[in-house]
Structure formats: structure tokens, C-alpha cells
PDB file of C-alpha atoms in Angstrom:
ATOM      1  CA  MET A 159     105.103  98.648  80.524  1.00 79.00           C
ATOM      2  CA  ASP A 160     104.483  94.995  79.623  1.00 76.00           C
ATOM      3  CA  LEU A 161     106.034  94.073  82.941  1.00 80.00           C
ATOM      4  CA  VAL A 162     103.657  96.311  84.897  1.00 86.00           C
ATOM      5  CA  ILE A 163     100.558  95.090  83.041  1.00 87.00           C
ATOM      6  CA  SER A 164     101.482  91.420  83.204  1.00 86.00           C
ATOM      7  CA  MET A 165     102.349  91.490  86.900  1.00 87.00           C
ATOM      8  CA  SER A 166      99.245  93.528  87.742  1.00 90.00           C
ATOM      9  CA  LEU A 167      97.201  90.851  85.985  1.00 89.00           C
ATOM     10  CA  VAL A 168      99.046  88.172  87.957  1.00 89.00           C
ATOM     11  CA  GLY A 169      98.210  89.957  91.205  1.00 91.00           C
ATOM     12  CA  ALA A 170      94.551  90.335  90.251  1.00 91.00           C
ATOM     13  CA  MET A 171      94.479  86.659  89.200  1.00 91.00           C
ATOM     14  CA  ILE A 172      95.850  85.542  92.571  1.00 92.00           C
ATOM     15  CA  SER A 173      93.266  87.671  94.405  1.00 92.00           C
ATOM     16  CA  MET A 174      90.417  86.339  92.249  1.00 92.00           C
ATOM     17  CA  LEU A 175      91.429  82.698  92.600  1.00 93.00           C
ATOM     18  CA  GLY A 176      92.110  82.916  96.341  1.00 93.00           C
ATOM     19  CA  MET A 177      89.033  84.881  97.298  1.00 92.00           C
ATOM     20  CA  GLY A 178      86.907  83.002  94.748  1.00 91.00           C
ATOM     21  CA  LEU A 179      87.827  79.692  96.372  1.00 92.00           C
ATOM     22  CA  LEU A 180      86.964  80.974  99.847  1.00 92.00           C
ATOM     23  CA  ILE A 181      83.699  82.610  98.765  1.00 90.00           C
ATOM     24  CA  ALA A 182      82.596  79.607  96.671  1.00 90.00           C
ATOM     25  CA  TYR A 183      83.271  77.273  99.609  1.00 91.00           C
ATOM     26  CA  TYR A 184      81.891  79.272 102.531  1.00 90.00           C
ATOM     27  CA  GLY A 185      79.275  81.419 100.762  1.00 84.00           C
ATOM     28  CA  SER A 186      75.624  80.516 100.364  1.00 82.00           C
ATOM     29  CA  SER A 187      73.207  80.915  97.403  1.00 80.00           C
ATOM     30  CA  LYS A 188      73.958  84.208  95.626  1.00 83.00           C
ATOM     31  CA  THR A 189      77.300  84.793  97.306  1.00 86.00           C
ATOM     32  CA  ARG A 190      78.452  81.320  96.320  1.00 88.00           C
ATOM     33  CA  ASN A 191      77.560  81.999  92.682  1.00 87.00           C
ATOM     34  CA  VAL A 192      79.613  85.199  92.831  1.00 88.00           C
ATOM     35  CA  GLY A 193      82.521  83.131  94.202  1.00 90.00           C
ATOM     36  CA  PHE A 194      82.313  80.782  91.226  1.00 91.00           C
ATOM     37  CA  GLY A 195      82.279  83.842  88.978  1.00 91.00           C
ATOM     38  CA  PHE A 196      85.511  85.078  90.561  1.00 91.00           C
ATOM     39  CA  LEU A 197      87.062  81.655  90.046  1.00 93.00           C
ATOM     40  CA  VAL A 198      86.154  81.703  86.361  1.00 94.00           C
ATOM     41  CA  ILE A 199      87.579  85.229  85.949  1.00 93.00           C
ATOM     42  CA  GLY A 200      90.797  84.167  87.704  1.00 92.00           C
ATOM     43  CA  ALA A 201      91.138  81.105  85.477  1.00 93.00           C
ATOM     44  CA  ALA A 202      90.500  83.247  82.381  1.00 93.00           C
ATOM     45  CA  ILE A 203      93.227  85.719  83.400  1.00 90.00           C
ATOM     46  CA  ALA A 204      95.623  82.803  84.036  1.00 88.00           C
ATOM     47  CA  TYR A 205      94.846  81.381  80.606  1.00 89.00           C
ATOM     48  CA  TYR A 206      95.344  84.775  78.938  1.00 87.00           C
ATOM     49  CA  ILE A 207      98.646  85.424  80.678  1.00 84.00           C
ATOM     50  CA  THR A 208     100.126  82.053  79.707  1.00 81.00           C
ATOM     51  CA  LEU A 209      99.167  82.335  76.040  1.00 80.00           C
ATOM     52  CA  PRO A 210     102.345  82.190  73.903  1.00 75.00           C
ATOM     53  CA  ASP A 211     101.688  85.496  72.151  1.00 76.00           C
ATOM     54  CA  THR A 212     101.029  87.617  75.237  1.00 74.00           C
ATOM     55  CA  PHE A 213     103.467  87.869  78.139  1.00 74.00           C
ATOM     56  CA  ALA A 214     104.875  84.392  78.663  1.00 69.00           C
ATOM     57  CA  ASP A 215     108.523  84.984  77.829  1.00 76.00           C
ATOM     58  CA  ILE A 216     111.633  84.697  79.951  1.00 77.00           C
ATOM     59  CA  SER A 217     111.361  88.196  81.407  1.00 78.00           C
ATOM     60  CA  PHE A 218     107.848  87.373  82.631  1.00 81.00           C
ATOM     61  CA  TRP A 219     109.047  84.262  84.442  1.00 83.00           C
ATOM     62  CA  ASN A 220     111.924  86.248  85.929  1.00 84.00           C
ATOM     63  CA  SER A 221     109.353  88.763  87.177  1.00 85.00           C
ATOM     64  CA  MET A 222     107.328  85.920  88.676  1.00 86.00           C
ATOM     65  CA  LEU A 223     110.506  84.779  90.395  1.00 87.00           C
ATOM     66  CA  ALA A 224     110.963  88.280  91.823  1.00 88.00           C
ATOM     67  CA  PHE A 225     107.350  88.377  93.025  1.00 89.00           C
ATOM     68  CA  ILE A 226     107.621  84.962  94.687  1.00 91.00           C
ATOM     69  CA  GLY A 227     110.922  86.048  96.239  1.00 91.00           C
ATOM     70  CA  GLY A 228     109.301  89.179  97.648  1.00 91.00           C
ATOM     71  CA  MET A 229     106.390  87.212  99.098  1.00 91.00           C
ATOM     72  CA  VAL A 230     108.686  84.598 100.656  1.00 93.00           C
ATOM     73  CA  GLY A 231     110.874  87.407 102.038  1.00 93.00           C
ATOM     74  CA  GLY A 232     107.836  89.092 103.582  1.00 92.00           C
ATOM     75  CA  ILE A 233     106.745  85.844 105.230  1.00 94.00           C
ATOM     76  CA  ILE A 234     110.260  85.253 106.593  1.00 94.00           C
ATOM     77  CA  GLY A 235     110.318  88.835 107.939  1.00 93.00           C
ATOM     78  CA  ILE A 236     107.014  88.342 109.754  1.00 94.00           C
ATOM     79  CA  ILE A 237     108.257  85.017 111.192  1.00 94.00           C
ATOM     80  CA  ILE A 238     111.404  86.816 112.468  1.00 93.00           C
ATOM     81  CA  PHE A 239     109.169  89.468 114.070  1.00 92.00           C
ATOM     82  CA  LEU A 240     106.919  86.853 115.696  1.00 93.00           C
ATOM     83  CA  VAL A 241     109.877  84.871 117.030  1.00 92.00           C
ATOM     84  CA  ALA A 242     111.429  88.046 118.473  1.00 90.00           C
ATOM     85  CA  ILE A 243     108.181  89.096 120.160  1.00 89.00           C
ATOM     86  CA  ILE A 244     107.203  85.659 121.461  1.00 90.00           C
ATOM     87  CA  LYS A 245     110.675  84.891 122.842  1.00 83.00           C
ATOM     88  CA  SER A 246     110.845  88.158 124.805  1.00 76.00           C
TER      89      SER A 246
ATOM     90  CA  MET B  95     105.592  79.054  76.019  1.00 49.00           C
ATOM     91  CA  ASP B  96     109.155  78.782  77.310  1.00 53.00           C
ATOM     92  CA  MET B  97     108.927  76.824  80.572  1.00 53.00           C
ATOM     93  CA  SER B  98     112.635  75.958  80.838  1.00 55.00           C
ATOM     94  CA  THR B  99     114.335  77.178  83.974  1.00 58.00           C
ATOM     95  CA  ASP B 100     117.791  77.469  82.344  1.00 60.00           C
ATOM     96  CA  ASN B 101     117.512  81.179  81.659  1.00 62.00           C
ATOM     97  CA  LEU B 102     115.940  82.181  84.975  1.00 67.00           C
ATOM     98  CA  ASP B 103     118.189  84.510  86.925  1.00 76.00           C
ATOM     99  CA  ILE B 104     117.628  83.437  90.516  1.00 75.00           C
ATOM    100  CA  MET B 105     120.376  85.631  91.988  1.00 76.00           C
ATOM    101  CA  GLN B 106     119.246  88.823  90.275  1.00 80.00           C
ATOM    102  CA  PHE B 107     115.505  88.412  90.681  1.00 83.00           C
ATOM    103  CA  PHE B 108     114.684  85.967  93.485  1.00 86.00           C
ATOM    104  CA  VAL B 109     117.456  86.670  96.007  1.00 89.00           C
ATOM    105  CA  SER B 110     117.337  90.441  95.621  1.00 88.00           C
ATOM    106  CA  MET B 111     113.582  90.576  96.167  1.00 90.00           C
ATOM    107  CA  LEU B 112     113.836  88.037  99.009  1.00 92.00           C
ATOM    108  CA  ILE B 113     116.149  90.413 100.897  1.00 92.00           C
ATOM    109  CA  VAL B 114     113.948  93.395 100.029  1.00 92.00           C
ATOM    110  CA  GLY B 115     110.875  91.482 101.263  1.00 93.00           C
ATOM    111  CA  ILE B 116     112.567  90.652 104.584  1.00 94.00           C
ATOM    112  CA  GLY B 117     113.721  94.272 104.907  1.00 94.00           C
ATOM    113  CA  VAL B 118     110.283  95.749 104.236  1.00 93.00           C
ATOM    114  CA  ALA B 119     108.582  93.299 106.619  1.00 94.00           C
ATOM    115  CA  LEU B 120     111.087  94.058 109.397  1.00 94.00           C
ATOM    116  CA  LEU B 121     110.791  97.800 108.763  1.00 94.00           C
ATOM    117  CA  ALA B 122     106.984  97.749 108.896  1.00 94.00           C
ATOM    118  CA  THR B 123     106.707  95.488 111.956  1.00 94.00           C
ATOM    119  CA  GLY B 124     109.515  97.434 113.656  1.00 93.00           C
ATOM    120  CA  MET B 125     107.690 100.733 113.097  1.00 93.00           C
ATOM    121  CA  PHE B 126     104.492  99.381 114.608  1.00 93.00           C
ATOM    122  CA  THR B 127     106.195  97.669 117.548  1.00 92.00           C
ATOM    123  CA  SER B 128     108.399 100.635 118.419  1.00 92.00           C
ATOM    124  CA  TYR B 129     105.415 102.996 118.299  1.00 93.00           C
ATOM    125  CA  PHE B 130     102.748 100.926 120.063  1.00 92.00           C
ATOM    126  CA  GLY B 131     104.996  98.729 122.217  1.00 86.00           C
ATOM    127  CA  ALA B 132     106.179  99.495 125.731  1.00 87.00           C
ATOM    128  CA  GLY B 133     109.363  98.575 127.626  1.00 87.00           C
ATOM    129  CA  LYS B 134     111.018  95.470 126.229  1.00 88.00           C
ATOM    130  CA  SER B 135     108.692  95.240 123.221  1.00 89.00           C
ATOM    131  CA  GLN B 136     109.548  98.802 122.230  1.00 91.00           C
ATOM    132  CA  LYS B 137     113.267  97.994 122.334  1.00 91.00           C
ATOM    133  CA  ILE B 138     112.666  94.933 120.128  1.00 92.00           C
ATOM    134  CA  GLY B 139     110.734  97.219 117.779  1.00 92.00           C
ATOM    135  CA  PHE B 140     113.683  99.580 117.482  1.00 93.00           C
ATOM    136  CA  ALA B 141     116.001  96.627 116.824  1.00 93.00           C
ATOM    137  CA  LEU B 142     113.689  95.336 114.067  1.00 93.00           C
ATOM    138  CA  LEU B 143     113.464  98.836 112.594  1.00 94.00           C
ATOM    139  CA  ALA B 144     117.246  99.203 112.543  1.00 94.00           C
ATOM    140  CA  THR B 145     117.725  95.727 111.027  1.00 93.00           C
ATOM    141  CA  GLY B 146     115.172  96.415 108.295  1.00 93.00           C
ATOM    142  CA  THR B 147     116.735  99.768 107.452  1.00 94.00           C
ATOM    143  CA  ILE B 148     120.240  98.280 107.288  1.00 93.00           C
ATOM    144  CA  LEU B 149     119.042  95.400 105.087  1.00 92.00           C
ATOM    145  CA  LEU B 150     117.295  97.747 102.660  1.00 92.00           C
ATOM    146  CA  ALA B 151     120.258 100.127 102.560  1.00 91.00           C
ATOM    147  CA  LEU B 152     122.674  97.247 101.912  1.00 91.00           C
ATOM    148  CA  THR B 153     120.474  95.893  99.100  1.00 90.00           C
ATOM    149  CA  TYR B 154     120.265  99.358  97.548  1.00 90.00           C
ATOM    150  CA  LEU B 155     124.040  99.759  97.703  1.00 90.00           C
ATOM    151  CA  MET B 156     124.575  96.251  96.271  1.00 88.00           C
ATOM    152  CA  ALA B 157     122.332  97.172  93.335  1.00 86.00           C
ATOM    153  CA  PHE B 158     123.193 100.788  92.595  1.00 86.00           C
ATOM    154  CA  GLY B 159     126.666 101.067  94.122  1.00 81.00           C
ATOM    155  CA  GLY B 160     128.005 104.083  95.965  1.00 78.00           C
ATOM    156  CA  ILE B 161     130.373 102.538  98.497  1.00 82.00           C
ATOM    157  CA  ASP B 162     133.454 100.730  97.219  1.00 80.00           C
ATOM    158  CA  ALA B 163     133.562  98.325 100.148  1.00 81.00           C
ATOM    159  CA  ILE B 164     130.192  96.852  99.181  1.00 81.00           C
ATOM    160  CA  PRO B 165     130.357  94.810  95.975  1.00 82.00           C
ATOM    161  CA  ASN B 166     127.753  95.298  93.226  1.00 80.00           C
ATOM    162  CA  GLU B 167     126.094  91.899  93.469  1.00 80.00           C
ATOM    163  CA  PHE B 168     122.872  92.913  91.710  1.00 82.00           C
ATOM    164  CA  ASP B 169     122.594  94.394  88.252  1.00 84.00           C
ATOM    165  CA  GLU B 170     121.022  97.848  88.337  1.00 84.00           C
ATOM    166  CA  ASN B 171     118.530  97.228  85.503  1.00 86.00           C
ATOM    167  CA  PHE B 172     117.527  93.750  86.644  1.00 86.00           C
ATOM    168  CA  PHE B 173     116.995  95.012  90.180  1.00 86.00           C
ATOM    169  CA  ALA B 174     114.761  97.825  88.925  1.00 88.00           C
ATOM    170  CA  ASP B 175     112.770  95.336  86.802  1.00 87.00           C
ATOM    171  CA  ALA B 176     112.387  92.962  89.747  1.00 88.00           C
ATOM    172  CA  PHE B 177     111.264  95.768  92.053  1.00 89.00           C
ATOM    173  CA  VAL B 178     108.767  97.137  89.518  1.00 90.00           C
ATOM    174  CA  SER B 179     107.313  93.678  88.931  1.00 88.00           C
ATOM    175  CA  GLY B 180     106.925  93.045  92.674  1.00 89.00           C
ATOM    176  CA  VAL B 181     105.225  96.391  93.259  1.00 90.00           C
ATOM    177  CA  SER B 182     102.988  95.865  90.205  1.00 91.00           C
ATOM    178  CA  ALA B 183     101.880  92.452  91.449  1.00 90.00           C
ATOM    179  CA  LEU B 184     101.045  93.901  94.865  1.00 90.00           C
ATOM    180  CA  PHE B 185      99.126  96.713  93.171  1.00 91.00           C
ATOM    181  CA  GLY B 186      97.230  94.146  91.077  1.00 92.00           C
ATOM    182  CA  MET B 187      96.365  92.134  94.190  1.00 91.00           C
ATOM    183  CA  ILE B 188      95.021  95.233  95.944  1.00 93.00           C
ATOM    184  CA  VAL B 189      92.950  96.209  92.888  1.00 93.00           C
ATOM    185  CA  GLY B 190      91.607  92.637  92.654  1.00 92.00           C
ATOM    186  CA  LEU B 191      90.588  92.673  96.302  1.00 92.00           C
ATOM    187  CA  PHE B 192      88.836  96.020  95.850  1.00 93.00           C
ATOM    188  CA  VAL B 193      86.946  94.641  92.833  1.00 91.00           C
ATOM    189  CA  ILE B 194      85.864  91.620  94.895  1.00 91.00           C
ATOM    190  CA  LEU B 195      84.724  93.847  97.772  1.00 90.00           C
ATOM    191  CA  PHE B 196      82.821  96.106  95.380  1.00 90.00           C
ATOM    192  CA  VAL B 197      81.035  93.189  93.708  1.00 89.00           C
ATOM    193  CA  LEU B 198      80.188  91.552  97.022  1.00 87.00           C
ATOM    194  CA  MET B 199      78.736  94.773  98.372  1.00 88.00           C
ATOM    195  CA  LYS B 200      76.723  95.340  95.201  1.00 83.00           C
ATOM    196  CA  VAL B 201      75.291  91.818  95.133  1.00 80.00           C
ATOM    197  CA  ASP B 202      72.065  91.606  97.109  1.00 66.00           C
ATOM    198  CA  THR B 203      72.772  88.959  99.736  1.00 63.00           C
ATOM    199  CA  VAL B 204      69.628  89.776 101.774  1.00 59.00           C
ATOM    200  CA  ASP B 205      67.864  86.854 100.078  1.00 55.00           C
ATOM    201  CA  ASP B 206      69.789  84.557 102.382  1.00 55.00           C
ATOM    202  CA  LEU B 207      67.759  85.905 105.300  1.00 57.00           C
ATOM    203  CA  GLU B 208      64.499  84.682 103.772  1.00 57.00           C
ATOM    204  CA  ASP B 209      65.184  81.268 105.268  1.00 58.00           C
ATOM    205  CA  LEU B 210      64.840  82.740 108.757  1.00 59.00           C
ATOM    206  CA  ASP B 211      61.342  82.533 110.241  1.00 60.00           C
ATOM    207  CA  LEU B 212      60.959  86.039 111.635  1.00 61.00           C
ATOM    208  CA  GLU B 213      57.256  85.580 112.480  1.00 61.00           C
ATOM    209  CA  ASP B 214      58.151  83.491 115.523  1.00 61.00           C
ATOM    210  CA  LEU B 215      60.269  86.326 116.843  1.00 63.00           C
ATOM    211  CA  GLU B 216      57.469  88.857 116.348  1.00 62.00           C
ATOM    212  CA  ASP B 217      55.025  86.727 118.356  1.00 64.00           C
ATOM    213  CA  LEU B 218      57.290  86.597 121.374  1.00 68.00           C
ATOM    214  CA  ASP B 219      56.144  88.530 124.429  1.00 77.00           C
ATOM    215  CA  LEU B 220      59.386  89.629 126.035  1.00 82.00           C
ATOM    216  CA  ASP B 221      57.827  90.556 129.399  1.00 82.00           C
ATOM    217  CA  GLU B 222      56.301  87.140 129.794  1.00 83.00           C
ATOM    218  CA  GLU B 223      59.546  85.456 128.842  1.00 84.00           C
ATOM    219  CA  LEU B 224      61.420  87.559 131.394  1.00 88.00           C
ATOM    220  CA  LYS B 225      58.939  86.645 134.148  1.00 88.00           C
ATOM    221  CA  LYS B 226      59.298  82.973 133.311  1.00 88.00           C
ATOM    222  CA  LEU B 227      63.063  83.219 133.466  1.00 90.00           C
ATOM    223  CA  GLU B 228      62.930  85.008 136.824  1.00 90.00           C
ATOM    224  CA  GLU B 229      60.607  82.345 138.250  1.00 90.00           C
ATOM    225  CA  GLU B 230      62.922  79.603 137.061  1.00 89.00           C
ATOM    226  CA  LEU B 231      65.890  81.366 138.615  1.00 89.00           C
ATOM    227  CA  ASN B 232      64.048  81.795 141.934  1.00 88.00           C
ATOM    228  CA  GLN B 233      63.099  78.127 141.969  1.00 87.00           C
ATOM    229  CA  THR B 234      66.665  76.988 141.410  1.00 83.00           C
ATOM    230  CA  GLU B 235      67.920  79.345 144.154  1.00 80.00           C
ATOM    231  CA  ASP B 236      65.338  77.962 146.619  1.00 79.00           C
ATOM    232  CA  LYS B 237      66.399  74.428 145.838  1.00 76.00           C
ATOM    233  CA  GLU B 238      70.046  75.304 146.478  1.00 72.00           C
ATOM    234  CA  ASP B 239      69.231  76.901 149.857  1.00 69.00           C
ATOM    235  CA  GLU B 240      67.117  73.976 151.195  1.00 66.00           C
ATOM    236  CA  PRO B 241      69.916  71.433 151.864  1.00 61.00           C
ATOM    237  CA  VAL B 242      71.908  74.016 153.856  1.00 57.00           C
ATOM    238  CA  VAL B 243      68.959  74.563 156.229  1.00 56.00           C
ATOM    239  CA  ASP B 244      68.578  70.807 156.680  1.00 59.00           C
ATOM    240  CA  GLU B 245      72.239  70.426 157.580  1.00 60.00           C
ATOM    241  CA  LYS B 246      71.929  73.147 160.245  1.00 59.00           C
ATOM    242  CA  LYS B 247      68.902  71.394 161.784  1.00 62.00           C
ATOM    243  CA  GLU B 248      70.841  68.131 161.929  1.00 62.00           C
ATOM    244  CA  GLU B 249      73.752  69.834 163.696  1.00 61.00           C
ATOM    245  CA  GLU B 250      71.392  71.246 166.382  1.00 59.00           C
TER     246      GLU B 250
END
């Protein structure tokens, strides 16, 4: 269960940081403020996750490894698809 | 916080999910291409679909066994943990994106339009503007026709 919660938080953190950056940069007035809010929430989740007493043990880092592996695999798969389609 | 990489199991966690990621991507793109594609593209789609299915089946057999010819490269429990963590992270990302969408839709961004001067638009008489544009177009057409007439006169 810890694995599910910690990795769900990681996913939400990535979304918040990524979208927060985009919204804070390209947004205007109110929207930009919301973007900064997302950035703060993302940073807070990152801080909470990496606290020593929460999830940051070896199994968490192994899970991160699995997540990164899955993402890299997905990107490689899409590149294979694009190469196959473009070459034909 | 333990940041040492000595205990990280790259083979069990990274490599297994890397192959699964490639397999899922090929399966998904293959399904779309074989369904929506035509001719050569459709054939490529079927090839991608078959490759993705084979990759996923091989990974499953390497983790959970079943065929003696395929060695058990991945530990069953580690593979399940890695898969659950990957799916959980994707779920978390989707939830995060929904939260962002919800907040953005709830926030009143109409204030940004206050900078626009809408009074100028209200004062515009569209009929008059259209007439002006037509006159300008007619004038430019007349100017383009004039040199042609002159050339004909010269030839005569």
C-alpha cells in the first residue's frame, strides 16, 4: 500500500511541477498565480516524499527506477513507431 | 535518506519495466495504426501489434514462468512491485492533471479580457467598412487593368 501511495504522490508531483511551470510561464494575471500555486504544491509533495520518516527507503527508489524505466520504454516504443511510419 | 545506488536492482525494476513500456507503446500504436491505417500503414500497424504482444508475453513468461525454454530472468514479486509502482505513478499523474484542469476551470480568468477595449468594436459600422473595402478593391482592380489597355493601344 505504501508503494501505491508513494508512487501516486510522485505522479501527482510530476504533473504539478510540469504543468505549474508551463502555466506560471505562459499564463497571465490570475492564471499565472494559479501556476505558482501548483509549483508550490509540487515542491511541498516532493519535500514530503523525501522526508526520512515517510517513503524514502530502498524500495521507494527501486519503484522510482521502475517508473523511469517504464517512461523511457514508452518513449522508445513511440520512437520505433514513428521511425516505422516515416520510413514507409 | 538512503541515496546510495548500491542496493538498487536495475535488472529487476528498470529493465523489466523498460521492456513492458516498449511493449505497451508498440501495442497501443499498433492498434491505432492497424485500425485507422490503410494499405502499407495498416500492415505496419499489424507488425507493431504483433511485436508488442510478443514482447509483453515474453516479459510475462520471464517473470512468472510457464515455459521451460524461457528462463525466469525476473523475480515474480519484484516484477509485481515494479508494475504496481508504474501503474500507480501513471494514476497519480492522471489525477494530478485532472486536479489542475478542475482548478483552472474554476478560477475566473475572464478578468484578463478587461484589458481589451470592446467599445471600439461596438462603434464600428460594419456596412460602411464593407463598402470601403469594396471601393478599395475596385480601385486596385482598375489600376491593374489600365496598363494592359495601354499596351494594346501601342501594339495597334
